[in-house]
Short mmCIF file of C-alpha atoms in Angstrom, two decimals:
data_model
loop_
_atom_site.label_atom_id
_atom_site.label_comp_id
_atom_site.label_asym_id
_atom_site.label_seq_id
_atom_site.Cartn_x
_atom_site.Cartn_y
_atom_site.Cartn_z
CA UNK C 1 44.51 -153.37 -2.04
CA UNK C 2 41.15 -153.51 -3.20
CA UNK C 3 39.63 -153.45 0.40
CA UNK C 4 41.87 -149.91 0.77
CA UNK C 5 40.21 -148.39 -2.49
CA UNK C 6 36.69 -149.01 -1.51
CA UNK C 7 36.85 -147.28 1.69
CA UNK C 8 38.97 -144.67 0.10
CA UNK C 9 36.55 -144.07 -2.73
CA UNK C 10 33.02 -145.02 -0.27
CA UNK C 11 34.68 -142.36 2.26
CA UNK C 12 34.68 -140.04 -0.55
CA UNK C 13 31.41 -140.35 -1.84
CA UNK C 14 29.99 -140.37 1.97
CA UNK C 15 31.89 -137.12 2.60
CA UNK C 16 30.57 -135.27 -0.56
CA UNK C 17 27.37 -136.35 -0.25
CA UNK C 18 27.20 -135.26 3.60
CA UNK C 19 29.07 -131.96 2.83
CA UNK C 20 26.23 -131.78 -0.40
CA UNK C 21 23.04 -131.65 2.27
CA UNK C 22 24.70 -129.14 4.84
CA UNK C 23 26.80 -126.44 3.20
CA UNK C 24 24.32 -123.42 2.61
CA UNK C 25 26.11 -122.40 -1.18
CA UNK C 26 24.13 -124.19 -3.67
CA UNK C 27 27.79 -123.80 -5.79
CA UNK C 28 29.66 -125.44 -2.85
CA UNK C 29 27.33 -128.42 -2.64
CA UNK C 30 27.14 -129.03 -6.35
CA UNK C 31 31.03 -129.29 -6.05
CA UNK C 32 30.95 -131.42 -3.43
CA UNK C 33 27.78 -133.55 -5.42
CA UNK C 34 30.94 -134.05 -7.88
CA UNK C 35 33.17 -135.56 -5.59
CA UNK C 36 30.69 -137.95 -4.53
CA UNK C 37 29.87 -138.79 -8.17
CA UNK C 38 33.45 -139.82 -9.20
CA UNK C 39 34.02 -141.69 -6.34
CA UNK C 40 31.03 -143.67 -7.48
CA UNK C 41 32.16 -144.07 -10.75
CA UNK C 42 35.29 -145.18 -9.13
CA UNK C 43 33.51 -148.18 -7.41
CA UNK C 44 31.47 -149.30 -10.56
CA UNK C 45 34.87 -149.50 -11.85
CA UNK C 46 35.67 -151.71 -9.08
CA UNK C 47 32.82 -153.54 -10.21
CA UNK C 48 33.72 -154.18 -13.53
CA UNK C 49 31.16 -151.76 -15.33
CA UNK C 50 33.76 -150.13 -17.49
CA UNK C 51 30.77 -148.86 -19.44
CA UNK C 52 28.78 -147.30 -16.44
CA UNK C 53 31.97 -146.19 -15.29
CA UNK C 54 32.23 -143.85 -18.66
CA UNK C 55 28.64 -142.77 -18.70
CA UNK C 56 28.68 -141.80 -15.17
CA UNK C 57 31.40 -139.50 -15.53
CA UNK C 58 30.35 -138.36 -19.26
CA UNK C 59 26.91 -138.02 -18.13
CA UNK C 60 26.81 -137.60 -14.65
CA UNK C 61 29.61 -135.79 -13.60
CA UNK C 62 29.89 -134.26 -16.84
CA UNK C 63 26.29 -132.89 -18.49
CA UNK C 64 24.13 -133.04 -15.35
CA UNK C 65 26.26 -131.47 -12.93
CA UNK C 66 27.21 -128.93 -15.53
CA UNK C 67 23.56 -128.14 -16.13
CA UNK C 68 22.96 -127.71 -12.18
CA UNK C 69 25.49 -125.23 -11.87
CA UNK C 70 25.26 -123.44 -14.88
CA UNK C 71 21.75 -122.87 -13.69
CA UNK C 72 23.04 -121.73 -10.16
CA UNK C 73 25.04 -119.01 -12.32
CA UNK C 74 21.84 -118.21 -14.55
CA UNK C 75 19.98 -117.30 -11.01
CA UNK C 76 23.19 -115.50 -9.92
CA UNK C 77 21.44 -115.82 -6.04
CA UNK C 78 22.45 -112.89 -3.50
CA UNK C 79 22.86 -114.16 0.39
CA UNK C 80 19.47 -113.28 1.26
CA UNK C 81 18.06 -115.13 -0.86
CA UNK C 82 19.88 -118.38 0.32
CA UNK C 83 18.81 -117.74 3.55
CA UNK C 84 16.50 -120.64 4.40
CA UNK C 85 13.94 -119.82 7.23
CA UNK C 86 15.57 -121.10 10.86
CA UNK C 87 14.96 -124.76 10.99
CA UNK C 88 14.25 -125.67 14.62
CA UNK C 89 15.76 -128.51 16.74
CA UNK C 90 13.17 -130.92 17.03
CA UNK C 91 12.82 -131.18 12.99
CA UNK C 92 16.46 -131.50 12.41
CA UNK C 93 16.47 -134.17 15.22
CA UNK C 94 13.25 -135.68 13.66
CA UNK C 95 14.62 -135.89 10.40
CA UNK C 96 17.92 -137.43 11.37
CA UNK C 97 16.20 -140.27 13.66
CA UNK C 98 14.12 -141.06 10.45
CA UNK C 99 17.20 -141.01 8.05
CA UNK C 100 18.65 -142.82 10.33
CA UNK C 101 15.90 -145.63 11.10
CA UNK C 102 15.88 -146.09 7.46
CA UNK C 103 19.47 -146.78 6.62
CA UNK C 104 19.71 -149.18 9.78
CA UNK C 105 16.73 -151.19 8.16
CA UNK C 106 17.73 -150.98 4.67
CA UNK C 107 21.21 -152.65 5.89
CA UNK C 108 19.56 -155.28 7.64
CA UNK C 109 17.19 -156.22 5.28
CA UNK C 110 20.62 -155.87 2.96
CA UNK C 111 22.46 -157.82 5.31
CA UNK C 112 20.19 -161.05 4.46
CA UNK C 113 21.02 -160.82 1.06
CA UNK C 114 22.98 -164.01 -0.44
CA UNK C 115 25.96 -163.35 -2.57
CA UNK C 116 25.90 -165.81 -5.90
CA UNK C 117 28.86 -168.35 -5.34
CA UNK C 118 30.13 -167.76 -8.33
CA UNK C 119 30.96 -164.66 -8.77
CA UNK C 120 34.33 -164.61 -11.43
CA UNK C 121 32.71 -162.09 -13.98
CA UNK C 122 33.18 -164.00 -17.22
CA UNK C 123 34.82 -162.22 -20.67
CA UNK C 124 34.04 -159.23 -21.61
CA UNK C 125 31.41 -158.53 -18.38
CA UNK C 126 30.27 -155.16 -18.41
CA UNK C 127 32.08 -153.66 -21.43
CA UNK C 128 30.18 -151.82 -23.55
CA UNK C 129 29.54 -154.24 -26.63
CA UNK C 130 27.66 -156.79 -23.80
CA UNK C 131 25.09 -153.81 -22.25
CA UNK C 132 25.00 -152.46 -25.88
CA UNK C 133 23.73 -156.06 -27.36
CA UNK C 134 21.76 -156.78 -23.93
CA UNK C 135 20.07 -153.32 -24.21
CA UNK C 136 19.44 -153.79 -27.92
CA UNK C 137 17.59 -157.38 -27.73
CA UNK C 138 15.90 -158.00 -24.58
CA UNK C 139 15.88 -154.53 -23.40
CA UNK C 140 14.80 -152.89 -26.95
CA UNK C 141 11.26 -152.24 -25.69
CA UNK C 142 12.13 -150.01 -22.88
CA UNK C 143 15.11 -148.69 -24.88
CA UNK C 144 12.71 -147.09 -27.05
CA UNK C 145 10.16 -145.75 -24.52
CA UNK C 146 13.42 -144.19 -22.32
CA UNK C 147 14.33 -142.42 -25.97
CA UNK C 148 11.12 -141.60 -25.87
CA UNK C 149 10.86 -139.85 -22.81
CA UNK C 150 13.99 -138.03 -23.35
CA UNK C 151 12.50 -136.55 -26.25
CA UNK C 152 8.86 -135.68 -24.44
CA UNK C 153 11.85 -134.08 -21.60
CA UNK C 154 13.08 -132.17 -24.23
CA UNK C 155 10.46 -130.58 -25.58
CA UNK C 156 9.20 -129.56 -22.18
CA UNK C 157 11.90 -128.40 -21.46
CA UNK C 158 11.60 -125.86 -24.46
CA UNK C 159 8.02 -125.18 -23.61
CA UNK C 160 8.79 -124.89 -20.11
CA UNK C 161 11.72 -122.06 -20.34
CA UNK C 162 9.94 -119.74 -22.62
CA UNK C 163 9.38 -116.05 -21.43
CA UNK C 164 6.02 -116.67 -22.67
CA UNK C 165 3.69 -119.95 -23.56
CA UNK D 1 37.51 -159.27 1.70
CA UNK D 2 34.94 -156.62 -0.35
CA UNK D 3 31.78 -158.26 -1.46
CA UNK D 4 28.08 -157.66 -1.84
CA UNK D 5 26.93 -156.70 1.29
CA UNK D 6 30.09 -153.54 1.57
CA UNK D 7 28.28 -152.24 -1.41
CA UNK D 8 24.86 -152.78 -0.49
CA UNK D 9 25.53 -151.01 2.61
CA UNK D 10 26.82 -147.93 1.17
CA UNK D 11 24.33 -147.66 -1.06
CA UNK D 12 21.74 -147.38 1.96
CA UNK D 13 23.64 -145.07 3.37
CA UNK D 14 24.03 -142.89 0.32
CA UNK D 15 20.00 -142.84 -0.31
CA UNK D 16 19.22 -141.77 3.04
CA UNK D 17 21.74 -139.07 2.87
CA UNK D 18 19.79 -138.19 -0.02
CA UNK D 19 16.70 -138.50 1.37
CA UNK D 20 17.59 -136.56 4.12
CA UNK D 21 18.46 -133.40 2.22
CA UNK D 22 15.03 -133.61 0.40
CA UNK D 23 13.44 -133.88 3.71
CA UNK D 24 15.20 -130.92 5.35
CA UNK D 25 16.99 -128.62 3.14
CA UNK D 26 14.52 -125.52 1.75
CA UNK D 27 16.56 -124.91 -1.07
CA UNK D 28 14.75 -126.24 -4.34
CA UNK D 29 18.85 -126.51 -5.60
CA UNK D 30 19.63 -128.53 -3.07
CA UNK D 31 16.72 -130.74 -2.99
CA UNK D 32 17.47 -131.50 -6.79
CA UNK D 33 20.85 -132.61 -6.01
CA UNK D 34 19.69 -134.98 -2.90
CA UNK D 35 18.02 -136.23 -5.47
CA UNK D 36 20.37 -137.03 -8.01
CA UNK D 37 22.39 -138.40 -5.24
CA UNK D 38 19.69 -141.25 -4.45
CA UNK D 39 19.32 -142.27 -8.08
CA UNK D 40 22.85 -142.57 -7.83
CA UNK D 41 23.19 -144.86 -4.60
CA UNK D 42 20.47 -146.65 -6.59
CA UNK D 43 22.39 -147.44 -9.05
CA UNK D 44 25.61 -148.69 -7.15
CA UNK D 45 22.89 -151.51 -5.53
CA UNK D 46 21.82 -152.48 -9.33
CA UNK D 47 25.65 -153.03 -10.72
CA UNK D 48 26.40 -154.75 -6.94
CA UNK D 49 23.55 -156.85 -7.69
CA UNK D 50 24.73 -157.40 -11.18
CA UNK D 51 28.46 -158.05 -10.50
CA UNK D 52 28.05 -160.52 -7.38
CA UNK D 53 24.22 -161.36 -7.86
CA UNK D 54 22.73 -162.86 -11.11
CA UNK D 55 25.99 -162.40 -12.74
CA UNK D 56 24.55 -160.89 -15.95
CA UNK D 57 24.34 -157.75 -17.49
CA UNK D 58 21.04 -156.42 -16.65
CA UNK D 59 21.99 -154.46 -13.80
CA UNK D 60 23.99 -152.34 -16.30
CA UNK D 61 21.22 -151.44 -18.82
CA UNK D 62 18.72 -150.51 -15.50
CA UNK D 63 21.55 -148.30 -14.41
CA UNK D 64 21.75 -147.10 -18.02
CA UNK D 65 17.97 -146.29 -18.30
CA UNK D 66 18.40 -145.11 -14.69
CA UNK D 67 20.84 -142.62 -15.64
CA UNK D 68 18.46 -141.37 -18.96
CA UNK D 69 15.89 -140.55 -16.91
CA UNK D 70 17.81 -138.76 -14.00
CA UNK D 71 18.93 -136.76 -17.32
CA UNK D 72 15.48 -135.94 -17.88
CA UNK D 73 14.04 -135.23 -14.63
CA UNK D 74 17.16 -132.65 -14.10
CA UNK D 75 15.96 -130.89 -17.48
CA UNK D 76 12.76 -130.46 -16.21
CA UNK D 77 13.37 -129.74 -12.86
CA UNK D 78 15.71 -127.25 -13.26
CA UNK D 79 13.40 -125.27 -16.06
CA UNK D 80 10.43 -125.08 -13.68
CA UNK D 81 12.99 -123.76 -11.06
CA UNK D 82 14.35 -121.30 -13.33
CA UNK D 83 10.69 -120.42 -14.44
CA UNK D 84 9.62 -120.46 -10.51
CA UNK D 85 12.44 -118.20 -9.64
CA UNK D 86 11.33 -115.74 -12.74
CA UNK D 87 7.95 -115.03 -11.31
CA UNK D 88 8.40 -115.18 -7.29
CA UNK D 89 12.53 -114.52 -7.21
CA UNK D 90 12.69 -117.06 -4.44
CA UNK D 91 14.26 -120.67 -4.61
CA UNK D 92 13.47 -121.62 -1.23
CA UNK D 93 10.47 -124.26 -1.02
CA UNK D 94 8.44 -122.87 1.74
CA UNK D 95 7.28 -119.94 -0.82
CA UNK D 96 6.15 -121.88 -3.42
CA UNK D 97 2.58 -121.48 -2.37
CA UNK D 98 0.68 -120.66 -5.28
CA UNK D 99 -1.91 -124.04 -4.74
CA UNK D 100 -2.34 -123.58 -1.06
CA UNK D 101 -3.11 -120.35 -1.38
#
């Protein structure tokens, strides 16, 4: 059962992801961006982050992705201007074998990895009173420089999509 | 059985489908996106980690801060597109030239 829902959901995200980097619509990709993002809150389900599993569809799937295409609207891009310049063969190829190379050496060096022996989450793993009181004492320090940064992001942000600075 | 390594594994393959569309694509959209898809296949090895490696928490809050700042670099990303496409109409990466030129 479990076994059928990761491949279900990691066939999923694979697909959406692959569709994502080949389709030329920007729209059609950002769709398919969203497929691949639920899946993957899917599996952190699976692995007991309930409260990743919230944020990544609140935040994820929900205010980024809505951001990305509601700028893709904004531009409101004609066909020519999609057009990207003719790629040739030997790139694409070049690109792939690289890709390629590292994924087959990121799974092997994966592949040495040890799982813990015990691995029977204990109460309450993952919920979101444990990350909130995890993030609030040993993790208060970056806490505050991420809220920090958010707030640096906004303001450039501002700055940035002025007609004029 | 689904374990570590399933997860591990699909994470790798998830980055470097991401890193592939930054590498190839020509659309500054579409690079953005590859991108966000990375962070994300970055943060499936964190909770895996979490979940059947230290068996803690941590994992969670790095995803968490993770996530913040793929918030952030989206903001800013897409507002210097936006502002890009205002001045040279063009989203494709091979015309943004204006420091080699």
């Amino acid at each position: 059962m479990q076994a059928a829902f990761f491949y279900l959901l990691a066939t999923l995200a694979v697909a959406g992801g692959v569709m994502m980097v080949s389709v030329r619509n920007p729209l059609s990709g950002a769709f398919a961006l969203i497929l691949s993002l639920c899946s993957l809150a899917g599996l952190f389900a699976m692995l007991n982050a309930e409260f990743i599993f919230i944020l990544q569809v609140l935040v994820y799937a929900g205010a980024i992705m809505v951001l990305i295409i509601f700028t893709i609207m904004l531009l409101n891009l004609r066909k020519e201007e999609l057009q990207e310049a003719p790629v040739g063969w030997l790139r694409l190829l070049l690109t792939a074998t690289l890709c390629a190379v590292g994924a087959f050496g990121a799974i092997q060096v994966f592949g040495t990895i040890e799982p813990n022996a015990a691995t029977t989450p204990m109460e309450g793993f993952g919920n979101m009173e444990g990350v909130g009181r995890l993030m609030l004492s040993n993790w208060v320090y970056p806490f505050e420089v991420v809220s920090l940064i958010l707030l640096v992001a906004v303001v450039g942000v501002v700055l940035l999509a002025k007609k004029v600075i | 059985m689904i374990g570590l390594h399933h997860y591990l594994y699909l994470s790798a393959i998830l980055f470097f489908i991401g890193a592939f569309g930054v590498l190839f694509r020509r659309n500054l959209l579409v690079i953005l996106m590859s991108i966000e898809l990375m962070l994300n296949a970055v943060n499936l090895s964190f909770i895996a980690f979490s979940r059947y490696g230290t068996a803690t928490m941590d994992g969670h809050v790095a995803a968490f801060f993770v996530m913040a700042l793929a918030a952030a670099e989206a903001g800013i990303g897409l507002a210097i597109l936006v502002m890009l496409f205002r001045n040279r109409t063009t989203v494709q990466a091979d015309d943004m030239t204006l420091m080699r030129d």
